[in-house]
Amino acid sequence: AQSVTQPDIHITVSEGASLELRCNYSYGATPYLFWYVQSPGQGLQLLLKYFSGDTLVQGIKGFEAEFKRSQSSFNLRKPSVHWSDAAEYFCAVGPHNTGTASKLTFGTGTRLQVTL
Amino acid sequence: EAGVTQFPSHSVIEKGQTVTLRCDPISGHDNLYWYRRVMGKEIKFLLHFVKESKQDESGMPNNRFLAERTGGTYSTLKVQPAELEDSGVYFCASSQEPYNSPLHFGNGTRLTVT
């Protein structure tokens, strides 16, 4: 069965500092990979996704993620964090077969706090 | 375009009562999903509609949960009777296609069973 691990429950960074959120997955083949963000009082918003091709994926709000097959990882990065990035971040995987890519398996989330 | 709308945003009920959650997907999205996040845990898939048909309901916890999508538009998720472990945030999402198409999530309904 597929699974997603986000080892960091809570991370605090200073505004302007760089950020890396970790995500490891377990899946028998190459999955679809996603990062979602949930700001307070909001729904989940898709930041970026990896389906195939270039392993470095650019997303919205200045985020990027790199798929590393050898490490089964899909870490999210941002070079300079803004206070508005404070939110909860979720990594998710979807099966790589047509028709069920949206049946996602999520990690437990990483809550990001940004200090001024 | 209007996003995915969920109602109510919060619901507090007593154990044994019935609650119905509603989701209005983005217009034209045939695919509708329900997910749930129990406190502190991961967000889990419940079920997937294609129009009015249940494509996959493998994530539904038990027969106290009933999801419907009459007419292929909005969907309801009824919990009857509610138990304490049903507390959590219920998310609805929709997409144009079941694959290669991003999920658009609603803001969720926070359900508290006391």
PDB file of C-alpha atoms in Angstrom:
ATOM      1  CA  ALA A   1       0.000   0.000   0.000  1.00  0.00           C
ATOM      2  CA  GLN A   2       1.195   3.474  -0.719  1.00  0.00           C
ATOM      3  CA  SER A   3       2.098   5.816   2.121  1.00  0.00           C
ATOM      4  CA  VAL A   4       3.501   9.287   2.653  1.00  0.00           C
ATOM      5  CA  THR A   5       5.718  10.419   5.498  1.00  0.00           C
ATOM      6  CA  GLN A   6       6.218  14.012   6.495  1.00  0.00           C
ATOM      7  CA  PRO A   7       8.685  13.709   9.367  1.00  0.00           C
ATOM      8  CA  ASP A   8       8.398  17.301  10.566  1.00  0.00           C
ATOM      9  CA  ILE A   9       5.135  18.095  12.325  1.00  0.00           C
ATOM     10  CA  HIS A  10       6.046  21.700  13.011  1.00  0.00           C
ATOM     11  CA  ILE A  11       8.745  23.984  11.592  1.00  0.00           C
ATOM     12  CA  THR A  12       9.571  27.567  12.492  1.00  0.00           C
ATOM     13  CA  VAL A  13      11.648  29.776  10.189  1.00  0.00           C
ATOM     14  CA  SER A  14      12.456  33.449  10.107  1.00  0.00           C
ATOM     15  CA  GLU A  15      11.057  35.590   7.344  1.00  0.00           C
ATOM     16  CA  GLY A  16      13.563  35.740   4.504  1.00  0.00           C
ATOM     17  CA  ALA A  17      15.160  32.429   5.415  1.00  0.00           C
ATOM     18  CA  SER A  18      15.141  29.435   3.134  1.00  0.00           C
ATOM     19  CA  LEU A  19      12.727  26.564   3.657  1.00  0.00           C
ATOM     20  CA  GLU A  20      12.748  22.865   2.948  1.00  0.00           C
ATOM     21  CA  LEU A  21       9.857  20.598   3.903  1.00  0.00           C
ATOM     22  CA  ARG A  22      10.523  16.892   3.709  1.00  0.00           C
ATOM     23  CA  CYS A  23       8.330  14.270   2.118  1.00  0.00           C
ATOM     24  CA  ASN A  24       9.059  10.585   1.625  1.00  0.00           C
ATOM     25  CA  TYR A  25       6.713   8.179  -0.057  1.00  0.00           C
ATOM     26  CA  SER A  26       6.312   4.479  -0.409  1.00  0.00           C
ATOM     27  CA  TYR A  27       4.941   3.221  -3.671  1.00  0.00           C
ATOM     28  CA  GLY A  28       5.697   0.346  -6.020  1.00  0.00           C
ATOM     29  CA  ALA A  29       6.098   2.447  -9.132  1.00  0.00           C
ATOM     30  CA  THR A  30       6.494   6.109 -10.009  1.00  0.00           C
ATOM     31  CA  PRO A  31       3.559   7.898  -8.466  1.00  0.00           C
ATOM     32  CA  TYR A  32       1.965  11.201  -9.155  1.00  0.00           C
ATOM     33  CA  LEU A  33       3.270  13.585  -6.466  1.00  0.00           C
ATOM     34  CA  PHE A  34       1.667  16.721  -5.093  1.00  0.00           C
ATOM     35  CA  TRP A  35       2.151  19.441  -2.540  1.00  0.00           C
ATOM     36  CA  TYR A  36      -0.888  21.224  -1.133  1.00  0.00           C
ATOM     37  CA  VAL A  37      -1.083  24.140   1.273  1.00  0.00           C
ATOM     38  CA  GLN A  38      -3.856  24.985   3.700  1.00  0.00           C
ATOM     39  CA  SER A  39      -3.913  28.505   5.059  1.00  0.00           C
ATOM     40  CA  PRO A  40      -6.028  29.206   8.153  1.00  0.00           C
ATOM     41  CA  GLY A  41      -9.727  29.052   7.343  1.00  0.00           C
ATOM     42  CA  GLN A  42      -9.076  28.027   3.771  1.00  0.00           C
ATOM     43  CA  GLY A  43      -9.281  24.861   1.733  1.00  0.00           C
ATOM     44  CA  LEU A  44      -6.365  22.957   0.321  1.00  0.00           C
ATOM     45  CA  GLN A  45      -4.617  24.724  -2.538  1.00  0.00           C
ATOM     46  CA  LEU A  46      -2.381  22.921  -4.996  1.00  0.00           C
ATOM     47  CA  LEU A  47       1.174  24.298  -4.944  1.00  0.00           C
ATOM     48  CA  LEU A  48       2.724  21.997  -7.532  1.00  0.00           C
ATOM     49  CA  LYS A  49       2.607  18.519  -8.973  1.00  0.00           C
ATOM     50  CA  TYR A  50       4.937  16.001 -10.568  1.00  0.00           C
ATOM     51  CA  PHE A  51       3.687  13.576 -13.163  1.00  0.00           C
ATOM     52  CA  SER A  52       6.748  12.878 -15.302  1.00  0.00           C
ATOM     53  CA  GLY A  53       9.681  14.560 -17.011  1.00  0.00           C
ATOM     54  CA  ASP A  54      11.897  17.133 -15.350  1.00  0.00           C
ATOM     55  CA  THR A  55      12.374  16.134 -11.727  1.00  0.00           C
ATOM     56  CA  LEU A  56      12.555  19.750 -10.552  1.00  0.00           C
ATOM     57  CA  VAL A  57       9.051  21.162 -10.528  1.00  0.00           C
ATOM     58  CA  GLN A  58       8.143  24.803 -10.197  1.00  0.00           C
ATOM     59  CA  GLY A  59       4.945  25.799  -8.467  1.00  0.00           C
ATOM     60  CA  ILE A  60       3.011  28.822  -7.394  1.00  0.00           C
ATOM     61  CA  LYS A  61       4.112  31.354  -4.782  1.00  0.00           C
ATOM     62  CA  GLY A  62       7.795  30.742  -5.506  1.00  0.00           C
ATOM     63  CA  PHE A  63       7.818  27.120  -4.357  1.00  0.00           C
ATOM     64  CA  GLU A  64       9.629  24.273  -6.043  1.00  0.00           C
ATOM     65  CA  ALA A  65      10.028  20.571  -5.361  1.00  0.00           C
ATOM     66  CA  GLU A  66      12.465  17.944  -6.518  1.00  0.00           C
ATOM     67  CA  PHE A  67      11.575  14.340  -7.171  1.00  0.00           C
ATOM     68  CA  LYS A  68      14.382  11.987  -6.197  1.00  0.00           C
ATOM     69  CA  ARG A  69      13.523   8.431  -7.147  1.00  0.00           C
ATOM     70  CA  SER A  70      16.561   6.939  -5.405  1.00  0.00           C
ATOM     71  CA  GLN A  71      15.505   8.478  -2.116  1.00  0.00           C
ATOM     72  CA  SER A  72      11.725   8.181  -2.633  1.00  0.00           C
ATOM     73  CA  SER A  73      11.514  11.836  -1.753  1.00  0.00           C
ATOM     74  CA  PHE A  74       9.693  14.906  -3.005  1.00  0.00           C
ATOM     75  CA  ASN A  75      10.904  17.760  -0.801  1.00  0.00           C
ATOM     76  CA  LEU A  76       9.396  21.204  -1.064  1.00  0.00           C
ATOM     77  CA  ARG A  77      11.662  24.251  -1.097  1.00  0.00           C
ATOM     78  CA  LYS A  78      11.479  27.992  -1.130  1.00  0.00           C
ATOM     79  CA  PRO A  79      14.559  30.243  -1.154  1.00  0.00           C
ATOM     80  CA  SER A  80      13.050  33.072   0.882  1.00  0.00           C
ATOM     81  CA  VAL A  81       9.998  32.636   3.086  1.00  0.00           C
ATOM     82  CA  HIS A  82       7.391  35.356   3.499  1.00  0.00           C
ATOM     83  CA  TRP A  83       5.200  35.780   6.558  1.00  0.00           C
ATOM     84  CA  SER A  84       2.171  34.906   4.417  1.00  0.00           C
ATOM     85  CA  ASP A  85       3.613  31.415   3.872  1.00  0.00           C
ATOM     86  CA  ALA A  86       2.619  30.436   7.401  1.00  0.00           C
ATOM     87  CA  ALA A  87       0.241  27.546   6.846  1.00  0.00           C
ATOM     88  CA  GLU A  88       0.028  23.777   6.888  1.00  0.00           C
ATOM     89  CA  TYR A  89       1.640  21.904   4.031  1.00  0.00           C
ATOM     90  CA  PHE A  90       0.636  18.476   2.805  1.00  0.00           C
ATOM     91  CA  CYS A  91       2.500  16.102   0.553  1.00  0.00           C
ATOM     92  CA  ALA A  92       0.378  13.600  -1.361  1.00  0.00           C
ATOM     93  CA  VAL A  93       0.775  10.754  -3.820  1.00  0.00           C
ATOM     94  CA  GLY A  94      -1.625   9.385  -6.378  1.00  0.00           C
ATOM     95  CA  PRO A  95      -1.462   6.110  -8.271  1.00  0.00           C
ATOM     96  CA  HIS A  96       0.029   6.254 -11.740  1.00  0.00           C
ATOM     97  CA  ASN A  97      -2.864   4.609 -13.531  1.00  0.00           C
ATOM     98  CA  THR A  98      -5.535   6.370 -15.469  1.00  0.00           C
ATOM     99  CA  GLY A  99      -8.753   7.075 -13.653  1.00  0.00           C
ATOM    100  CA  THR A 100      -7.525   7.058 -10.087  1.00  0.00           C
ATOM    101  CA  ALA A 101      -4.805   9.686  -9.988  1.00  0.00           C
ATOM    102  CA  SER A 102      -7.025  11.821  -7.830  1.00  0.00           C
ATOM    103  CA  LYS A 103      -7.439   9.183  -5.143  1.00  0.00           C
ATOM    104  CA  LEU A 104      -4.687  10.733  -3.114  1.00  0.00           C
ATOM    105  CA  THR A 105      -2.779   9.473  -0.115  1.00  0.00           C
ATOM    106  CA  PHE A 106      -1.720  12.361   2.082  1.00  0.00           C
ATOM    107  CA  GLY A 107       0.962  12.807   4.675  1.00  0.00           C
ATOM    108  CA  THR A 108       0.099  14.089   8.133  1.00  0.00           C
ATOM    109  CA  GLY A 109       1.119  17.622   7.244  1.00  0.00           C
ATOM    110  CA  THR A 110       3.812  20.075   8.353  1.00  0.00           C
ATOM    111  CA  ARG A 111       2.750  23.258  10.071  1.00  0.00           C
ATOM    112  CA  LEU A 112       4.983  26.183   9.152  1.00  0.00           C
ATOM    113  CA  GLN A 113       5.369  29.140  11.458  1.00  0.00           C
ATOM    114  CA  VAL A 114       7.164  32.241  10.199  1.00  0.00           C
ATOM    115  CA  THR A 115       8.736  34.648  12.640  1.00  0.00           C
ATOM    116  CA  LEU A 116       9.350  38.281  11.764  1.00  0.00           C
TER     117      LEU A 116
ATOM    118  CA  GLU B   1     -15.494  30.959 -11.333  1.00  0.00           C
ATOM    119  CA  ALA B   2     -16.931  29.988  -7.989  1.00  0.00           C
ATOM    120  CA  GLY B   3     -14.904  27.457  -6.054  1.00  0.00           C
ATOM    121  CA  VAL B   4     -15.999  24.338  -4.242  1.00  0.00           C
ATOM    122  CA  THR B   5     -18.466  25.291  -1.537  1.00  0.00           C
ATOM    123  CA  GLN B   6     -19.118  23.303   1.603  1.00  0.00           C
ATOM    124  CA  PHE B   7     -21.870  23.786   4.144  1.00  0.00           C
ATOM    125  CA  PRO B   8     -21.902  24.099   7.079  1.00  0.00           C
ATOM    126  CA  SER B   9     -18.427  25.269   7.962  1.00  0.00           C
ATOM    127  CA  HIS B  10     -18.828  23.947  11.491  1.00  0.00           C
ATOM    128  CA  SER B  11     -21.212  21.462  13.080  1.00  0.00           C
ATOM    129  CA  VAL B  12     -21.404  20.350  16.687  1.00  0.00           C
ATOM    130  CA  ILE B  13     -23.714  17.440  17.438  1.00  0.00           C
ATOM    131  CA  GLU B  14     -24.197  14.885  20.151  1.00  0.00           C
ATOM    132  CA  LYS B  15     -23.334  11.248  19.809  1.00  0.00           C
ATOM    133  CA  GLY B  16     -26.203   9.392  18.229  1.00  0.00           C
ATOM    134  CA  GLN B  17     -27.519  12.342  16.263  1.00  0.00           C
ATOM    135  CA  THR B  18     -27.556  12.702  12.496  1.00  0.00           C
ATOM    136  CA  VAL B  19     -25.611  15.263  10.486  1.00  0.00           C
ATOM    137  CA  THR B  20     -25.671  16.006   6.770  1.00  0.00           C
ATOM    138  CA  LEU B  21     -22.798  17.768   5.079  1.00  0.00           C
ATOM    139  CA  ARG B  22     -23.206  19.375   1.702  1.00  0.00           C
ATOM    140  CA  CYS B  23     -20.748  20.033  -1.105  1.00  0.00           C
ATOM    141  CA  ASP B  24     -21.284  22.099  -4.227  1.00  0.00           C
ATOM    142  CA  PRO B  25     -18.521  21.391  -6.732  1.00  0.00           C
ATOM    143  CA  ILE B  26     -17.241  23.739  -9.391  1.00  0.00           C
ATOM    144  CA  SER B  27     -19.779  23.927 -12.193  1.00  0.00           C
ATOM    145  CA  GLY B  28     -18.999  21.430 -14.915  1.00  0.00           C
ATOM    146  CA  HIS B  29     -16.809  19.210 -12.767  1.00  0.00           C
ATOM    147  CA  ASP B  30     -18.069  15.665 -13.125  1.00  0.00           C
ATOM    148  CA  ASN B  31     -15.666  14.279 -10.540  1.00  0.00           C
ATOM    149  CA  LEU B  32     -16.396  14.872  -6.880  1.00  0.00           C
ATOM    150  CA  TYR B  33     -14.435  13.524  -3.935  1.00  0.00           C
ATOM    151  CA  TRP B  34     -14.873  13.392  -0.199  1.00  0.00           C
ATOM    152  CA  TYR B  35     -11.875  13.309   2.131  1.00  0.00           C
ATOM    153  CA  ARG B  36     -11.636  13.417   5.911  1.00  0.00           C
ATOM    154  CA  ARG B  37      -8.998  14.507   8.361  1.00  0.00           C
ATOM    155  CA  VAL B  38      -9.263  13.243  11.889  1.00  0.00           C
ATOM    156  CA  MET B  39      -7.455  15.441  14.395  1.00  0.00           C
ATOM    157  CA  GLY B  40      -3.689  15.318  13.970  1.00  0.00           C
ATOM    158  CA  LYS B  41      -3.776  12.599  11.379  1.00  0.00           C
ATOM    159  CA  GLU B  42      -3.510  12.450   7.632  1.00  0.00           C
ATOM    160  CA  ILE B  43      -6.238  13.431   5.212  1.00  0.00           C
ATOM    161  CA  LYS B  44      -7.923  10.254   4.029  1.00  0.00           C
ATOM    162  CA  PHE B  45      -9.898   9.500   0.909  1.00  0.00           C
ATOM    163  CA  LEU B  46     -13.521   8.537   1.472  1.00  0.00           C
ATOM    164  CA  LEU B  47     -15.120   8.241  -1.946  1.00  0.00           C
ATOM    165  CA  HIS B  48     -15.244   9.420  -5.540  1.00  0.00           C
ATOM    166  CA  PHE B  49     -18.280  10.257  -7.669  1.00  0.00           C
ATOM    167  CA  VAL B  50     -18.329  10.512 -11.428  1.00  0.00           C
ATOM    168  CA  LYS B  51     -21.467  12.471 -12.094  1.00  0.00           C
ATOM    169  CA  GLU B  52     -24.098  10.716  -9.986  1.00  0.00           C
ATOM    170  CA  SER B  53     -22.334   7.346  -9.850  1.00  0.00           C
ATOM    171  CA  LYS B  54     -20.044   6.149  -7.088  1.00  0.00           C
ATOM    172  CA  GLN B  55     -16.763   5.315  -8.810  1.00  0.00           C
ATOM    173  CA  ASP B  56     -14.894   4.312  -5.684  1.00  0.00           C
ATOM    174  CA  GLU B  57     -16.196   4.205  -2.120  1.00  0.00           C
ATOM    175  CA  SER B  58     -13.403   2.108  -0.682  1.00  0.00           C
ATOM    176  CA  GLY B  59     -12.537   4.732   1.917  1.00  0.00           C
ATOM    177  CA  MET B  60     -15.934   4.948   3.568  1.00  0.00           C
ATOM    178  CA  PRO B  61     -15.421   3.916   7.210  1.00  0.00           C
ATOM    179  CA  ASN B  62     -18.662   2.002   7.773  1.00  0.00           C
ATOM    180  CA  ASN B  63     -22.344   1.909   6.913  1.00  0.00           C
ATOM    181  CA  ARG B  64     -23.132   4.854   9.156  1.00  0.00           C
ATOM    182  CA  PHE B  65     -21.857   7.033   6.326  1.00  0.00           C
ATOM    183  CA  LEU B  66     -24.033   7.611   3.269  1.00  0.00           C
ATOM    184  CA  ALA B  67     -22.987   9.772   0.340  1.00  0.00           C
ATOM    185  CA  GLU B  68     -25.263  10.828  -2.456  1.00  0.00           C
ATOM    186  CA  ARG B  69     -25.005  12.957  -5.545  1.00  0.00           C
ATOM    187  CA  THR B  70     -28.428  13.089  -7.103  1.00  0.00           C
ATOM    188  CA  GLY B  71     -28.442  14.646 -10.558  1.00  0.00           C
ATOM    189  CA  GLY B  72     -24.682  14.777 -10.652  1.00  0.00           C
ATOM    190  CA  THR B  73     -24.455  18.245  -9.150  1.00  0.00           C
ATOM    191  CA  TYR B  74     -24.106  18.782  -5.418  1.00  0.00           C
ATOM    192  CA  SER B  75     -23.330  15.987  -3.016  1.00  0.00           C
ATOM    193  CA  THR B  76     -24.335  15.211   0.543  1.00  0.00           C
ATOM    194  CA  LEU B  77     -22.577  13.115   3.137  1.00  0.00           C
ATOM    195  CA  LYS B  78     -24.799  11.901   5.943  1.00  0.00           C
ATOM    196  CA  VAL B  79     -23.523  10.423   9.174  1.00  0.00           C
ATOM    197  CA  GLN B  80     -26.175   8.483  11.070  1.00  0.00           C
ATOM    198  CA  PRO B  81     -25.826   7.884  13.955  1.00  0.00           C
ATOM    199  CA  ALA B  82     -22.732   9.934  14.667  1.00  0.00           C
ATOM    200  CA  GLU B  83     -20.027   8.555  16.952  1.00  0.00           C
ATOM    201  CA  LEU B  84     -17.237  10.372  18.777  1.00  0.00           C
ATOM    202  CA  GLU B  85     -14.589   9.064  16.363  1.00  0.00           C
ATOM    203  CA  ASP B  86     -16.388  10.731  13.455  1.00  0.00           C
ATOM    204  CA  SER B  87     -15.122  14.116  14.610  1.00  0.00           C
ATOM    205  CA  GLY B  88     -12.789  15.759  12.145  1.00  0.00           C
ATOM    206  CA  VAL B  89     -12.697  17.979   9.096  1.00  0.00           C
ATOM    207  CA  TYR B  90     -14.521  16.737   6.019  1.00  0.00           C
ATOM    208  CA  PHE B  91     -13.211  18.055   2.731  1.00  0.00           C
ATOM    209  CA  CYS B  92     -14.896  17.955  -0.609  1.00  0.00           C
ATOM    210  CA  ALA B  93     -12.989  18.333  -3.863  1.00  0.00           C
ATOM    211  CA  SER B  94     -13.857  18.364  -7.533  1.00  0.00           C
ATOM    212  CA  SER B  95     -12.028  18.045 -10.831  1.00  0.00           C
ATOM    213  CA  GLN B  96     -12.814  18.085 -14.503  1.00  0.00           C
ATOM    214  CA  GLU B  97     -11.143  14.757 -15.138  1.00  0.00           C
ATOM    215  CA  PRO B  98     -10.182  11.928 -12.782  1.00  0.00           C
ATOM    216  CA  TYR B  99      -6.542  12.066 -13.886  1.00  0.00           C
ATOM    217  CA  ASN B 100      -4.016  14.673 -14.946  1.00  0.00           C
ATOM    218  CA  SER B 101      -6.336  17.319 -13.529  1.00  0.00           C
ATOM    219  CA  PRO B 102      -5.842  19.107 -10.232  1.00  0.00           C
ATOM    220  CA  LEU B 103      -8.265  18.711  -7.366  1.00  0.00           C
ATOM    221  CA  HIS B 104     -10.028  21.865  -6.219  1.00  0.00           C
ATOM    222  CA  PHE B 105     -10.804  21.617  -2.527  1.00  0.00           C
ATOM    223  CA  GLY B 106     -13.469  23.304  -0.478  1.00  0.00           C
ATOM    224  CA  ASN B 107     -12.764  24.907   2.888  1.00  0.00           C
ATOM    225  CA  GLY B 108     -14.022  21.845   4.705  1.00  0.00           C
ATOM    226  CA  THR B 109     -16.664  21.187   7.343  1.00  0.00           C
ATOM    227  CA  ARG B 110     -15.401  20.796  10.874  1.00  0.00           C
ATOM    228  CA  LEU B 111     -17.566  18.199  12.607  1.00  0.00           C
ATOM    229  CA  THR B 112     -17.442  17.817  16.371  1.00  0.00           C
ATOM    230  CA  VAL B 113     -19.326  14.955  17.984  1.00  0.00           C
ATOM    231  CA  THR B 114     -19.715  15.294  21.746  1.00  0.00           C
TER     232      THR B 114
END
